[in-house]
mmCIF file of C-alpha atoms in Angstrom:
data_model
loop_
_atom_site.group_PDB
_atom_site.id
_atom_site.type_symbol
_atom_site.label_atom_id
_atom_site.label_comp_id
_atom_site.label_asym_id
_atom_site.label_seq_id
_atom_site.Cartn_x
_atom_site.Cartn_y
_atom_site.Cartn_z
ATOM 1 C CA MET A 26 16.301 157.070 -25.552
ATOM 2 C CA ASN A 27 18.700 159.799 -26.641
ATOM 3 C CA LYS A 28 16.010 162.419 -26.049
ATOM 4 C CA LEU A 29 15.411 161.019 -22.573
ATOM 5 C CA PHE A 30 19.126 161.057 -21.788
ATOM 6 C CA SER A 31 19.490 164.581 -23.145
ATOM 7 C CA ARG A 32 16.598 165.825 -21.041
ATOM 8 C CA PHE A 33 18.279 164.685 -17.837
ATOM 9 C CA GLU A 34 21.733 165.811 -18.950
ATOM 10 C CA ALA A 35 20.424 169.329 -19.559
ATOM 11 C CA GLN A 36 18.924 169.732 -16.084
ATOM 12 C CA ILE A 37 22.199 170.835 -14.459
ATOM 13 C CA ASP A 38 24.143 173.757 -15.872
ATOM 14 C CA ALA A 39 27.769 172.644 -16.042
ATOM 15 C CA TYR A 40 28.954 176.135 -17.034
ATOM 16 C CA PRO A 41 27.176 178.660 -14.783
ATOM 17 C CA ALA A 42 27.562 182.304 -15.721
ATOM 18 C CA ALA A 43 27.665 183.547 -12.118
ATOM 19 C CA LEU A 44 31.074 184.578 -10.847
ATOM 20 C CA PRO A 45 32.581 181.987 -8.496
ATOM 21 C CA THR A 46 33.334 182.761 -4.876
ATOM 22 C CA GLN A 47 36.128 181.436 -2.711
ATOM 23 C CA PRO A 48 35.185 178.037 -1.253
ATOM 24 C CA PRO A 49 35.546 177.351 2.482
ATOM 25 C CA THR A 50 38.682 175.662 3.767
ATOM 26 C CA THR A 51 36.939 172.879 5.716
ATOM 27 C CA LEU A 52 36.129 169.578 4.024
ATOM 28 C CA SER A 53 32.389 169.726 4.680
ATOM 29 C CA GLY A 54 32.157 173.391 3.732
ATOM 30 C CA PHE A 55 34.225 172.852 0.592
ATOM 31 C CA CYS A 56 32.030 169.983 -0.597
ATOM 32 C CA LEU A 57 28.804 171.801 0.278
ATOM 33 C CA HIS A 58 29.998 174.914 -1.556
ATOM 34 C CA PHE A 59 30.080 173.028 -4.843
ATOM 35 C CA ALA A 60 27.189 170.665 -4.101
ATOM 36 C CA ARG A 61 24.650 173.289 -2.989
ATOM 37 C CA PRO A 62 23.259 174.034 -6.501
ATOM 38 C CA LEU A 63 22.760 170.299 -7.050
ATOM 39 C CA LEU A 64 21.055 169.564 -3.731
ATOM 40 C CA PRO A 65 17.590 168.936 -5.252
ATOM 41 C CA TRP A 66 19.056 166.265 -7.515
ATOM 42 C CA LEU A 67 21.207 164.831 -4.749
ATOM 43 C CA PHE A 68 18.205 164.596 -2.432
ATOM 44 C CA ALA A 69 16.232 162.962 -5.243
ATOM 45 C CA MET A 70 19.005 160.388 -5.587
ATOM 46 C CA SER A 71 18.946 159.796 -1.825
ATOM 47 C CA GLY A 72 15.173 159.455 -1.808
ATOM 48 C CA LEU A 73 15.268 156.862 -4.565
ATOM 49 C CA SER A 74 17.940 154.921 -2.667
ATOM 50 C CA VAL A 75 15.758 154.937 0.450
ATOM 51 C CA MET A 76 12.739 153.763 -1.543
ATOM 52 C CA PHE A 77 14.768 150.940 -3.072
ATOM 53 C CA ALA A 78 16.006 149.825 0.355
ATOM 54 C CA ILE A 79 12.502 149.957 1.865
ATOM 55 C CA ILE A 80 11.021 147.833 -0.913
ATOM 56 C CA GLU A 81 13.799 145.273 -0.542
ATOM 57 C CA ILE A 82 13.172 145.065 3.214
ATOM 58 C CA ILE A 83 9.435 144.638 2.595
ATOM 59 C CA LEU A 84 10.089 141.807 0.140
ATOM 60 C CA ILE A 85 12.508 140.067 2.504
ATOM 61 C CA GLY A 86 10.079 140.408 5.398
ATOM 62 C CA TYR A 87 7.200 139.041 3.360
ATOM 63 C CA LEU A 88 9.305 136.118 2.162
ATOM 64 C CA GLY A 89 9.841 135.031 5.761
ATOM 65 C CA ARG A 90 6.162 135.504 6.524
ATOM 66 C CA LEU A 91 5.216 133.601 3.386
ATOM 67 C CA VAL A 92 6.867 130.407 4.595
ATOM 68 C CA ASN A 93 4.904 130.543 7.845
ATOM 69 C CA ARG A 94 1.640 131.254 6.043
ATOM 70 C CA MET A 95 2.134 128.318 3.674
ATOM 71 C CA SER A 96 2.577 125.920 6.584
ATOM 72 C CA GLU A 97 -0.332 127.417 8.540
ATOM 73 C CA LEU A 98 -2.968 127.634 5.810
ATOM 74 C CA GLY A 99 -2.237 124.672 3.594
ATOM 75 C CA PRO A 100 -2.644 124.570 -0.189
ATOM 76 C CA GLU A 101 -6.418 125.086 -0.178
ATOM 77 C CA ARG A 102 -6.611 128.305 1.828
ATOM 78 C CA PHE A 103 -3.228 129.729 0.916
ATOM 79 C CA MET A 104 -4.049 131.075 -2.543
ATOM 80 C CA ALA A 105 -7.438 132.350 -1.442
ATOM 81 C CA GLU A 106 -6.044 134.391 1.445
ATOM 82 C CA GLU A 107 -2.622 135.378 0.111
ATOM 83 C CA LEU A 108 -3.343 136.053 -3.562
ATOM 84 C CA GLY A 109 -3.779 139.792 -3.035
ATOM 85 C CA ARG A 110 -0.523 140.110 -1.101
ATOM 86 C CA LEU A 111 1.303 137.978 -3.655
ATOM 87 C CA MET A 112 0.094 140.263 -6.435
ATOM 88 C CA GLY A 113 1.201 143.300 -4.446
ATOM 89 C CA MET A 114 4.666 141.865 -3.867
ATOM 90 C CA ALA A 115 4.904 140.902 -7.519
ATOM 91 C CA GLY A 116 4.052 144.496 -8.409
ATOM 92 C CA LEU A 117 6.830 145.765 -6.158
ATOM 93 C CA GLN A 118 9.327 143.305 -7.620
ATOM 94 C CA LEU A 119 8.393 143.539 -11.290
ATOM 95 C CA ILE A 120 7.176 147.137 -11.608
ATOM 96 C CA ALA A 121 8.238 149.375 -8.717
ATOM 97 C CA LEU A 122 11.859 148.242 -8.376
ATOM 98 C CA PRO A 123 12.658 148.464 -12.118
ATOM 99 C CA ILE A 124 11.073 151.924 -12.353
ATOM 100 C CA ILE A 125 13.007 153.176 -9.330
ATOM 101 C CA SER A 126 16.207 151.653 -10.720
ATOM 102 C CA VAL A 127 15.759 153.329 -14.106
ATOM 103 C CA ILE A 128 14.924 156.732 -12.624
ATOM 104 C CA GLY A 129 17.794 156.416 -10.157
ATOM 105 C CA ALA A 130 20.219 155.566 -12.949
ATOM 106 C CA LEU A 131 19.042 158.545 -15.006
ATOM 107 C CA VAL A 132 19.413 160.918 -12.072
ATOM 108 C CA MET A 133 22.804 159.567 -11.054
ATOM 109 C CA TYR A 134 24.533 158.888 -14.357
ATOM 110 C CA GLN A 135 22.874 161.311 -16.747
ATOM 111 C CA ALA A 136 22.148 164.310 -14.542
ATOM 112 C CA ILE A 137 24.798 164.259 -11.811
ATOM 113 C CA MET A 138 27.773 162.078 -12.687
ATOM 114 C CA GLY A 139 29.040 164.094 -15.638
ATOM 115 C CA ASN A 140 27.763 167.583 -14.878
ATOM 116 C CA PHE A 141 28.839 167.741 -11.244
ATOM 117 C CA PRO A 142 32.628 167.488 -11.729
ATOM 118 C CA GLN A 143 32.514 169.581 -14.884
ATOM 119 C CA ARG A 144 30.719 172.335 -12.993
ATOM 120 C CA ILE A 145 33.377 172.187 -10.266
ATOM 121 C CA ARG A 146 36.173 172.380 -12.855
ATOM 122 C CA TRP A 147 34.555 175.381 -14.517
ATOM 123 C CA GLN A 148 34.079 177.262 -11.259
ATOM 124 C CA ALA A 149 37.588 176.422 -10.030
ATOM 125 C CA HIS A 150 39.065 177.391 -13.395
ATOM 126 C CA ARG A 151 37.388 180.798 -13.305
ATOM 127 C CA TRP A 152 38.495 181.323 -9.713
ATOM 128 C CA ILE A 153 42.097 180.433 -10.561
ATOM 129 C CA LEU A 154 42.088 182.914 -13.442
ATOM 130 C CA GLY A 155 41.626 185.670 -10.890
ATOM 131 C CA GLN A 156 44.843 184.849 -9.047
ATOM 132 C CA SER A 157 47.931 187.023 -9.249
ATOM 133 C CA MET A 158 50.904 186.422 -11.522
ATOM 134 C CA GLY A 159 52.957 185.471 -8.487
ATOM 135 C CA TYR A 160 50.622 182.570 -7.805
ATOM 136 C CA PHE A 161 51.324 181.062 -11.223
ATOM 137 C CA GLN A 162 55.049 181.771 -11.000
ATOM 138 C CA ASP A 163 55.277 179.817 -7.744
ATOM 139 C CA GLU A 164 53.402 176.790 -9.094
ATOM 140 C CA PHE A 165 53.859 174.471 -12.047
ATOM 141 C CA ALA A 166 51.043 174.736 -14.584
ATOM 142 C CA GLY A 167 50.701 170.970 -14.784
ATOM 143 C CA ARG A 168 50.357 170.644 -11.035
ATOM 144 C CA ILE A 169 47.587 173.253 -10.919
ATOM 145 C CA ALA A 170 45.699 171.522 -13.725
ATOM 146 C CA THR A 171 46.112 168.113 -12.093
ATOM 147 C CA ARG A 172 44.826 169.360 -8.754
ATOM 148 C CA LEU A 173 41.860 170.989 -10.426
ATOM 149 C CA MET A 174 40.923 167.795 -12.273
ATOM 150 C CA GLN A 175 41.435 165.534 -9.256
ATOM 151 C CA THR A 176 39.593 167.845 -6.868
ATOM 152 C CA ALA A 177 36.470 167.812 -9.028
ATOM 153 C CA ILE A 178 36.368 164.012 -9.111
ATOM 154 C CA SER A 179 37.133 163.742 -5.386
ATOM 155 C CA VAL A 180 34.345 166.132 -4.383
ATOM 156 C CA ARG A 181 31.884 164.276 -6.575
ATOM 157 C CA GLU A 182 32.857 160.911 -5.088
ATOM 158 C CA VAL A 183 32.617 162.136 -1.496
ATOM 159 C CA VAL A 184 29.231 163.779 -1.997
ATOM 160 C CA MET A 185 27.701 160.975 -4.041
ATOM 161 C CA LYS A 186 28.947 158.210 -1.757
ATOM 162 C CA LEU A 187 27.494 160.082 1.198
ATOM 163 C CA MET A 188 24.161 160.863 -0.463
ATOM 164 C CA ASP A 189 23.727 157.514 -2.215
ATOM 165 C CA VAL A 190 25.646 154.621 -0.671
ATOM 166 C CA ALA A 191 25.634 155.855 2.938
ATOM 167 C CA VAL A 192 21.932 156.709 2.767
ATOM 168 C CA TYR A 193 21.093 153.323 1.223
ATOM 169 C CA ILE A 194 23.092 151.429 3.854
ATOM 170 C CA SER A 195 21.532 153.457 6.676
ATOM 171 C CA ALA A 196 18.004 152.868 5.390
ATOM 172 C CA TYR A 197 18.703 149.181 4.867
ATOM 173 C CA PHE A 198 20.191 148.828 8.349
ATOM 174 C CA ILE A 199 17.271 150.614 10.010
ATOM 175 C CA GLY A 200 14.859 148.451 8.033
ATOM 176 C CA THR A 201 16.709 145.319 9.118
ATOM 177 C CA LEU A 202 16.519 146.439 12.743
ATOM 178 C CA TRP A 203 12.789 147.025 12.397
ATOM 179 C CA LEU A 204 12.308 143.650 10.710
ATOM 180 C CA ALA A 205 14.180 141.849 13.474
ATOM 181 C CA ALA A 206 12.448 143.802 16.244
ATOM 182 C CA THR A 207 8.993 142.935 14.902
ATOM 183 C CA GLN A 208 9.801 139.274 15.509
ATOM 184 C CA ASP A 209 11.508 139.766 18.868
ATOM 185 C CA ALA A 210 13.096 142.917 20.243
ATOM 186 C CA ARG A 211 16.059 140.882 21.464
ATOM 187 C CA LEU A 212 16.943 139.991 17.877
ATOM 188 C CA ALA A 213 17.793 143.642 17.227
ATOM 189 C CA LEU A 214 20.411 143.757 19.986
ATOM 190 C CA PRO A 215 23.192 141.994 18.012
ATOM 191 C CA PHE A 216 22.726 144.473 15.162
ATOM 192 C CA LEU A 217 22.931 147.421 17.551
ATOM 193 C CA LEU A 218 26.002 146.056 19.314
ATOM 194 C CA TRP A 219 27.710 145.403 15.997
ATOM 195 C CA SER A 220 26.928 148.913 14.726
ATOM 196 C CA PHE A 221 28.325 150.554 17.869
ATOM 197 C CA ALA A 222 31.455 148.395 17.770
ATOM 198 C CA TYR A 223 31.971 149.061 14.072
ATOM 199 C CA GLY A 224 31.453 152.799 14.534
ATOM 200 C CA ALA A 225 33.943 152.882 17.407
ATOM 201 C CA LEU A 226 36.462 150.969 15.308
ATOM 202 C CA LEU A 227 36.120 153.441 12.454
ATOM 203 C CA TRP A 228 36.380 156.362 14.880
ATOM 204 C CA VAL A 229 39.727 155.061 16.121
ATOM 205 C CA ILE A 230 41.301 153.690 12.934
ATOM 206 C CA VAL A 231 40.204 156.024 10.119
ATOM 207 C CA PRO A 232 41.886 159.197 11.505
ATOM 208 C CA ARG A 233 45.162 157.287 11.764
ATOM 209 C CA LEU A 234 45.076 156.378 8.071
ATOM 210 C CA GLY A 235 45.679 160.000 7.108
#
């Protein structure tokens, strides 16, 4: 296991030799500046989250269909007609989901979680070293170090929540809409109304929190 962990941990260079450049001043530009070298791994994490959500939606949809099939076919015909689908769903539940979970955990915790903030700290540290003496005279050393440490963690959290949690929720929500619409298009309307209302609420309230 240690070799497996080490292989993933070594995929991202936490101490790049290239000279750092000044990051943009906007939030999105600032985060993208540090996240750009890790985009393949971040997209891999997002893809695994989408796959996990899709499989869960498939299993939930089949569970609802399974109840109807059991009542329609009866005990005699049920196993004969549904055995193949049951085996497929069992494969998704017992094989596909655990594999995706393990790979996702390796990508997230071994490759990204530790290397991402450390890479940001290293780049920010090298950029700060190029500042003038006046910059350090006007700031407390402890405050500079604290900002550097906190910024690295904050950027990682913003990027990973966006690329992992937000992507998973979006995929799950779209899958739920599709699942409801396949039964009756009108069943999807409450989900759409709720999403618009929730989005409008966030649009109004979140800016005021700052």
